[in-house]
Amino acid sequence: MDKSNVPEHIAIIMDGNGRWAKKKHMPRNYGHSQGSKTLERVCEDAYNMGVKYVTVYAFSTENWSRSEEEVNGLMSLLRVYMKDAIKKSKKNNMRVRIIGDITRLAPDLQESIRTLEEASKDYTGLQFQVALNYGGRDEIIRTVKKLSSKVKEGTLSVENITEEMFSDNLDTKGIPDPDLLIRTSAEQRISNFMLWQLSYTELYFPEVLWPDFSKKDLEDAIAYYNKRERRYGGV
Ligand code: IPE
Ligand code: IPE
Ligand code: MG
């Protein structure tokens, strides 16, 4: 594949873990644990294909409303994932950042996240973002609050609030907007993911359930992206 045609930033809504498990008569959390294996593989494949940034939706601000058992299962999975990621990020020269409001996560998980972000901050390989307790509306509101308090303190004047400086105060500060969004499992919704950043992103909705998402599915997604003629409101 010609690397010049590969999207620089792919965002993924990893959906369908529950349905995948159900089809196998297994508990939903089995689907999530298989889904986390798929994610590792996809990051590797994407990077080898020339993708620079991958951002995945792992847990939304709305996902707290799932059963206690499922939420606990997801949190345990994240704990293991974050610990492993410290070693893997070093091995693969991968920078990991978390987007979302981590203050609602357990203190030990917050600590692992800080350690991982700090340890990987200079790595120049794949730039990998994980959205945890993330909601696009919540992110925008937190940004508005941040900017409002600067205005109140007198360190920011209202006239200086531009799109660029607003972007610089989002969780994705310094990260280019996604070129391609993939949502698996045939659902065609944004579900509160990266509302600001997806303004001009190409959208792709394959039917495959996330745990089954293969290298071929990723190639198909990129081929779809290459067929699009991107437009930004011009002619
Ligand atoms: C996505 O899979 C993973 C998370 C939301 C954490 P789902 O759990 O939403 O799977 P379905 O949509 O029920 O199949
Ligand atoms: C979006 O999927 C959240 C994640 C993939 C983490 P959901 O499955 O939670 O979204 P809805 O409920 O179908 O919109
Ligand atoms: Mg779902």
Tab-separated table of C-alpha atoms and ligand atoms in Angstrom:
chain	number	residue	atom	x	y	z
A	1	MET	CA	0.000	0.000	0.000
A	2	ASP	CA	1.276	3.447	-0.917
A	3	LYS	CA	1.848	5.126	2.428
A	4	SER	CA	1.075	8.581	1.031
A	5	ASN	CA	-2.601	7.556	0.674
A	6	VAL	CA	-2.923	6.366	4.221
A	7	PRO	CA	-4.899	8.548	6.649
A	8	GLU	CA	-2.638	10.206	9.179
A	9	HIS	CA	-5.165	9.850	11.989
A	10	ILE	CA	-7.758	7.089	12.367
A	11	ALA	CA	-10.385	7.271	15.119
A	12	ILE	CA	-12.245	4.091	16.021
A	13	ILE	CA	-15.496	3.422	17.854
A	14	MET	CA	-14.860	-0.183	18.826
A	15	ASP	CA	-18.438	-1.435	18.892
A	16	GLY	CA	-20.080	-4.863	18.948
A	17	ASN	CA	-18.178	-6.682	21.717
A	18	GLY	CA	-21.390	-7.563	23.538
A	19	ARG	CA	-23.120	-8.922	20.416
A	20	TRP	CA	-20.016	-10.888	19.498
A	21	ALA	CA	-19.983	-12.568	22.919
A	22	LYS	CA	-23.721	-13.201	22.791
A	23	LYS	CA	-23.383	-15.039	19.497
A	24	LYS	CA	-20.900	-17.324	21.211
A	25	HIS	CA	-23.150	-17.753	24.301
A	26	MET	CA	-20.470	-16.104	26.390
A	27	PRO	CA	-20.672	-13.236	28.914
A	28	ARG	CA	-20.329	-9.674	27.569
A	29	ASN	CA	-17.009	-9.216	29.337
A	30	TYR	CA	-15.541	-12.025	27.264
A	31	GLY	CA	-16.296	-9.873	24.230
A	32	HIS	CA	-14.483	-6.950	25.832
A	33	SER	CA	-11.404	-9.005	26.598
A	34	GLN	CA	-11.270	-10.301	23.012
A	35	GLY	CA	-11.840	-6.728	21.858
A	36	SER	CA	-8.770	-5.566	23.750
A	37	LYS	CA	-6.667	-8.176	21.926
A	38	THR	CA	-8.044	-6.950	18.615
A	39	LEU	CA	-7.035	-3.432	19.583
A	40	GLU	CA	-3.394	-4.379	20.110
A	41	ARG	CA	-3.262	-6.045	16.730
A	42	VAL	CA	-4.975	-3.137	14.976
A	43	CYS	CA	-2.504	-0.634	16.457
A	44	GLU	CA	0.376	-2.677	15.135
A	45	ASP	CA	-1.179	-3.138	11.697
A	46	ALA	CA	-2.150	0.521	11.437
A	47	TYR	CA	1.331	1.661	12.326
A	48	ASN	CA	2.904	-0.748	9.839
A	49	MET	CA	0.598	0.627	7.159
A	50	GLY	CA	1.843	4.147	7.858
A	51	VAL	CA	-0.854	5.541	10.166
A	52	LYS	CA	0.613	8.008	12.643
A	53	TYR	CA	-2.280	8.548	15.090
A	54	VAL	CA	-4.905	6.115	16.333
A	55	THR	CA	-7.613	7.211	18.787
A	56	VAL	CA	-10.032	4.670	20.224
A	57	TYR	CA	-13.239	4.979	22.200
A	58	ALA	CA	-12.842	2.578	25.109
A	59	PHE	CA	-15.338	3.861	27.682
A	60	SER	CA	-17.867	6.659	27.282
A	61	THR	CA	-19.360	8.985	29.893
A	62	GLU	CA	-22.605	7.081	29.229
A	63	ASN	CA	-21.112	3.623	29.725
A	64	TRP	CA	-21.353	3.981	33.548
A	65	SER	CA	-25.031	3.156	33.116
A	66	ARG	CA	-24.198	-0.469	32.232
A	67	SER	CA	-24.504	-3.197	34.877
A	68	GLU	CA	-22.105	-3.086	37.805
A	69	GLU	CA	-20.679	-6.399	36.668
A	70	GLU	CA	-19.898	-5.102	33.185
A	71	VAL	CA	-18.433	-1.808	34.430
A	72	ASN	CA	-16.238	-3.671	36.936
A	73	GLY	CA	-15.127	-6.086	34.225
A	74	LEU	CA	-14.195	-3.204	31.932
A	75	MET	CA	-12.281	-1.456	34.721
A	76	SER	CA	-10.304	-4.640	35.531
A	77	LEU	CA	-9.485	-5.033	31.882
A	78	LEU	CA	-8.269	-1.435	31.752
A	79	ARG	CA	-6.069	-1.981	34.796
A	80	VAL	CA	-4.294	-4.876	33.102
A	81	TYR	CA	-4.170	-2.998	29.806
A	82	MET	CA	-2.559	0.116	31.343
A	83	LYS	CA	0.084	-1.914	33.190
A	84	ASP	CA	0.989	-3.875	30.037
A	85	ALA	CA	0.992	-0.697	27.988
A	86	ILE	CA	3.960	0.664	29.936
A	87	LYS	CA	6.153	-2.190	28.651
A	88	LYS	CA	4.597	-2.248	25.192
A	89	SER	CA	4.917	1.473	24.653
A	90	LYS	CA	8.631	1.235	25.359
A	91	LYS	CA	9.092	-1.776	23.117
A	92	ASN	CA	7.179	-0.189	20.238
A	93	ASN	CA	8.275	3.419	20.785
A	94	MET	CA	4.538	4.228	21.156
A	95	ARG	CA	3.234	7.332	22.872
A	96	VAL	CA	0.000	6.829	24.802
A	97	ARG	CA	-2.352	9.597	25.865
A	98	ILE	CA	-5.722	9.377	27.555
A	99	ILE	CA	-8.552	11.677	26.547
A	100	GLY	CA	-11.587	12.094	28.793
A	101	ASP	CA	-12.110	12.987	32.428
A	102	ILE	CA	-9.982	10.507	34.347
A	103	THR	CA	-10.867	11.993	37.742
A	104	ARG	CA	-13.864	9.676	37.927
A	105	LEU	CA	-11.664	6.578	37.615
A	106	ALA	CA	-10.236	4.690	40.617
A	107	PRO	CA	-7.104	6.351	42.093
A	108	ASP	CA	-4.801	3.429	41.195
A	109	LEU	CA	-5.977	3.537	37.582
A	110	GLN	CA	-5.386	7.294	37.459
A	111	GLU	CA	-1.901	6.684	38.799
A	112	SER	CA	-1.109	4.060	36.113
A	113	ILE	CA	-2.386	6.453	33.463
A	114	ARG	CA	-0.137	9.258	34.687
A	115	THR	CA	2.851	6.906	34.801
A	116	LEU	CA	2.155	5.629	31.291
A	117	GLU	CA	1.657	9.103	29.814
A	118	GLU	CA	4.814	10.402	31.450
A	119	ALA	CA	6.930	7.369	30.512
A	120	SER	CA	5.865	7.434	26.873
A	121	LYS	CA	5.766	11.180	26.260
A	122	ASP	CA	8.886	11.306	24.076
A	123	TYR	CA	8.168	8.203	21.993
A	124	THR	CA	7.903	8.983	18.320
A	125	GLY	CA	6.241	5.822	16.944
A	126	LEU	CA	2.481	5.390	16.908
A	127	GLN	CA	0.670	8.204	18.714
A	128	PHE	CA	-2.074	6.304	20.462
A	129	GLN	CA	-5.012	7.946	22.266
A	130	VAL	CA	-7.461	6.047	24.451
A	131	ALA	CA	-10.772	7.732	25.310
A	132	LEU	CA	-11.766	6.839	28.869
A	133	ASN	CA	-14.760	8.286	30.644
A	134	TYR	CA	-14.870	10.367	27.500
A	135	GLY	CA	-17.815	12.295	26.101
A	136	GLY	CA	-17.543	14.940	23.387
A	137	ARG	CA	-20.048	17.158	25.178
A	138	ASP	CA	-18.255	16.729	28.482
A	139	GLU	CA	-14.938	17.632	26.835
A	140	ILE	CA	-16.432	20.795	25.329
A	141	ILE	CA	-18.000	21.794	28.652
A	142	ARG	CA	-14.718	21.234	30.519
A	143	THR	CA	-12.967	23.406	27.933
A	144	VAL	CA	-15.575	26.150	28.249
A	145	LYS	CA	-15.120	26.084	32.020
A	146	LYS	CA	-11.334	26.281	31.700
A	147	LEU	CA	-11.539	29.270	29.363
A	148	SER	CA	-14.248	30.984	31.425
A	149	SER	CA	-12.145	30.870	34.539
A	150	LYS	CA	-9.244	32.417	32.639
A	151	VAL	CA	-11.561	35.201	31.525
A	152	LYS	CA	-12.740	35.669	35.108
A	153	GLU	CA	-9.139	35.808	36.386
A	154	GLY	CA	-8.370	38.403	33.728
A	155	THR	CA	-5.719	36.282	31.924
A	156	LEU	CA	-7.818	35.820	28.769
A	157	SER	CA	-9.962	38.292	26.890
A	158	VAL	CA	-13.160	37.101	25.214
A	159	GLU	CA	-12.041	38.501	21.819
A	160	ASN	CA	-9.072	36.126	21.835
A	161	ILE	CA	-11.197	32.992	21.910
A	162	THR	CA	-10.720	31.458	18.464
A	163	GLU	CA	-11.275	27.973	17.024
A	164	GLU	CA	-7.557	27.367	17.213
A	165	MET	CA	-7.205	28.301	20.854
A	166	PHE	CA	-10.360	26.343	21.710
A	167	SER	CA	-8.795	23.266	20.037
A	168	ASP	CA	-5.653	23.860	22.057
A	169	ASN	CA	-7.673	23.547	25.235
A	170	LEU	CA	-9.378	20.285	24.349
A	171	ASP	CA	-8.070	16.909	25.570
A	172	THR	CA	-6.685	16.368	22.053
A	173	LYS	CA	-4.375	19.379	22.238
A	174	GLY	CA	-1.557	18.979	19.709
A	175	ILE	CA	-3.235	16.066	17.902
A	176	PRO	CA	-4.537	16.643	14.350
A	177	ASP	CA	-8.245	15.993	13.751
A	178	PRO	CA	-9.051	12.448	12.579
A	179	ASP	CA	-9.048	11.870	8.810
A	180	LEU	CA	-11.102	8.695	9.047
A	181	LEU	CA	-13.583	7.409	11.635
A	182	ILE	CA	-14.366	3.696	11.721
A	183	ARG	CA	-17.336	2.448	13.750
A	184	THR	CA	-17.741	-1.303	13.672
A	185	SER	CA	-20.931	-3.374	14.096
A	186	ALA	CA	-22.917	-1.446	11.466
A	187	GLU	CA	-24.189	1.180	13.921
A	188	GLN	CA	-24.174	4.578	12.257
A	189	ARG	CA	-23.947	6.920	15.211
A	190	ILE	CA	-21.274	9.123	16.724
A	191	SER	CA	-22.396	8.351	20.307
A	192	ASN	CA	-20.768	11.479	21.740
A	193	PHE	CA	-17.293	10.732	20.353
A	194	MET	CA	-14.952	13.619	19.394
A	195	LEU	CA	-17.795	15.969	18.467
A	196	TRP	CA	-15.509	18.908	17.811
A	197	GLN	CA	-12.709	16.976	16.117
A	198	LEU	CA	-14.860	14.959	13.678
A	199	SER	CA	-16.184	18.040	11.848
A	200	TYR	CA	-14.563	17.083	8.516
A	201	THR	CA	-13.707	13.437	9.081
A	202	GLU	CA	-14.685	10.745	6.551
A	203	LEU	CA	-16.991	8.182	8.178
A	204	TYR	CA	-16.914	4.425	7.617
A	205	PHE	CA	-19.329	1.900	9.139
A	206	PRO	CA	-18.379	-1.728	8.445
A	207	GLU	CA	-20.636	-4.541	9.646
A	208	VAL	CA	-17.913	-6.557	11.332
A	209	LEU	CA	-18.124	-6.786	15.131
A	210	TRP	CA	-15.072	-5.316	16.836
A	211	PRO	CA	-13.454	-8.551	18.137
A	212	ASP	CA	-13.462	-9.882	14.543
A	213	PHE	CA	-11.976	-6.736	12.990
A	214	SER	CA	-9.055	-7.975	10.869
A	215	LYS	CA	-6.129	-6.560	8.961
A	216	LYS	CA	-8.231	-6.965	5.809
A	217	ASP	CA	-11.003	-4.879	7.423
A	218	LEU	CA	-8.469	-2.160	8.153
A	219	GLU	CA	-7.217	-2.281	4.564
A	220	ASP	CA	-10.817	-2.038	3.333
A	221	ALA	CA	-11.376	0.999	5.563
A	222	ILE	CA	-8.302	2.690	4.135
A	223	ALA	CA	-9.346	1.777	0.586
A	224	TYR	CA	-12.755	3.375	1.295
A	225	TYR	CA	-10.995	6.492	2.567
A	226	ASN	CA	-8.933	6.641	-0.611
A	227	LYS	CA	-12.062	6.645	-2.763
A	228	ARG	CA	-13.411	9.723	-1.021
A	229	GLU	CA	-12.703	13.133	-2.380
A	230	ARG	CA	-12.259	15.153	0.745
A	231	ARG	CA	-13.964	18.504	0.872
A	232	TYR	CA	-13.798	21.241	3.433
A	233	GLY	CA	-16.691	23.358	2.303
A	234	GLY	CA	-14.965	24.556	-0.854
A	235	VAL	CA	-15.482	23.411	-4.439
B	1	IPE	C1	-18.255	-1.695	22.642
B	1	IPE	O1	-18.999	-2.868	22.577
B	1	IPE	C2	-17.354	-1.627	23.857
B	1	IPE	C3	-17.793	-0.687	24.893
B	1	IPE	C4	-18.793	0.119	24.822
B	1	IPE	C5	-16.983	-0.657	26.093
B	1	IPE	P1	-20.435	-2.949	23.212
B	1	IPE	O2	-20.302	-3.418	24.633
B	1	IPE	O3	-21.152	-1.672	23.056
B	1	IPE	O4	-21.084	-4.097	22.353
B	1	IPE	P2	-22.599	-4.155	21.835
B	1	IPE	O5	-22.873	-2.882	21.128
B	1	IPE	O6	-23.465	-4.346	23.026
B	1	IPE	O7	-22.609	-5.340	20.922
B	2	IPE	C1	-19.890	3.800	22.130
B	2	IPE	O1	-20.517	2.585	22.013
B	2	IPE	C2	-18.884	3.756	23.250
B	2	IPE	C3	-17.715	2.899	23.067
B	2	IPE	C4	-17.457	2.151	22.029
B	2	IPE	C5	-16.776	2.927	24.148
B	2	IPE	P1	-21.883	2.250	22.740
B	2	IPE	O2	-22.241	0.884	22.314
B	2	IPE	O3	-21.759	2.508	24.193
B	2	IPE	O4	-22.868	3.343	22.126
B	2	IPE	P2	-24.443	3.293	21.876
B	2	IPE	O5	-25.068	3.078	23.218
B	2	IPE	O6	-24.710	2.128	20.969
B	2	IPE	O7	-24.778	4.596	21.246
B	3	MG	MG	-22.382	-0.953	21.617
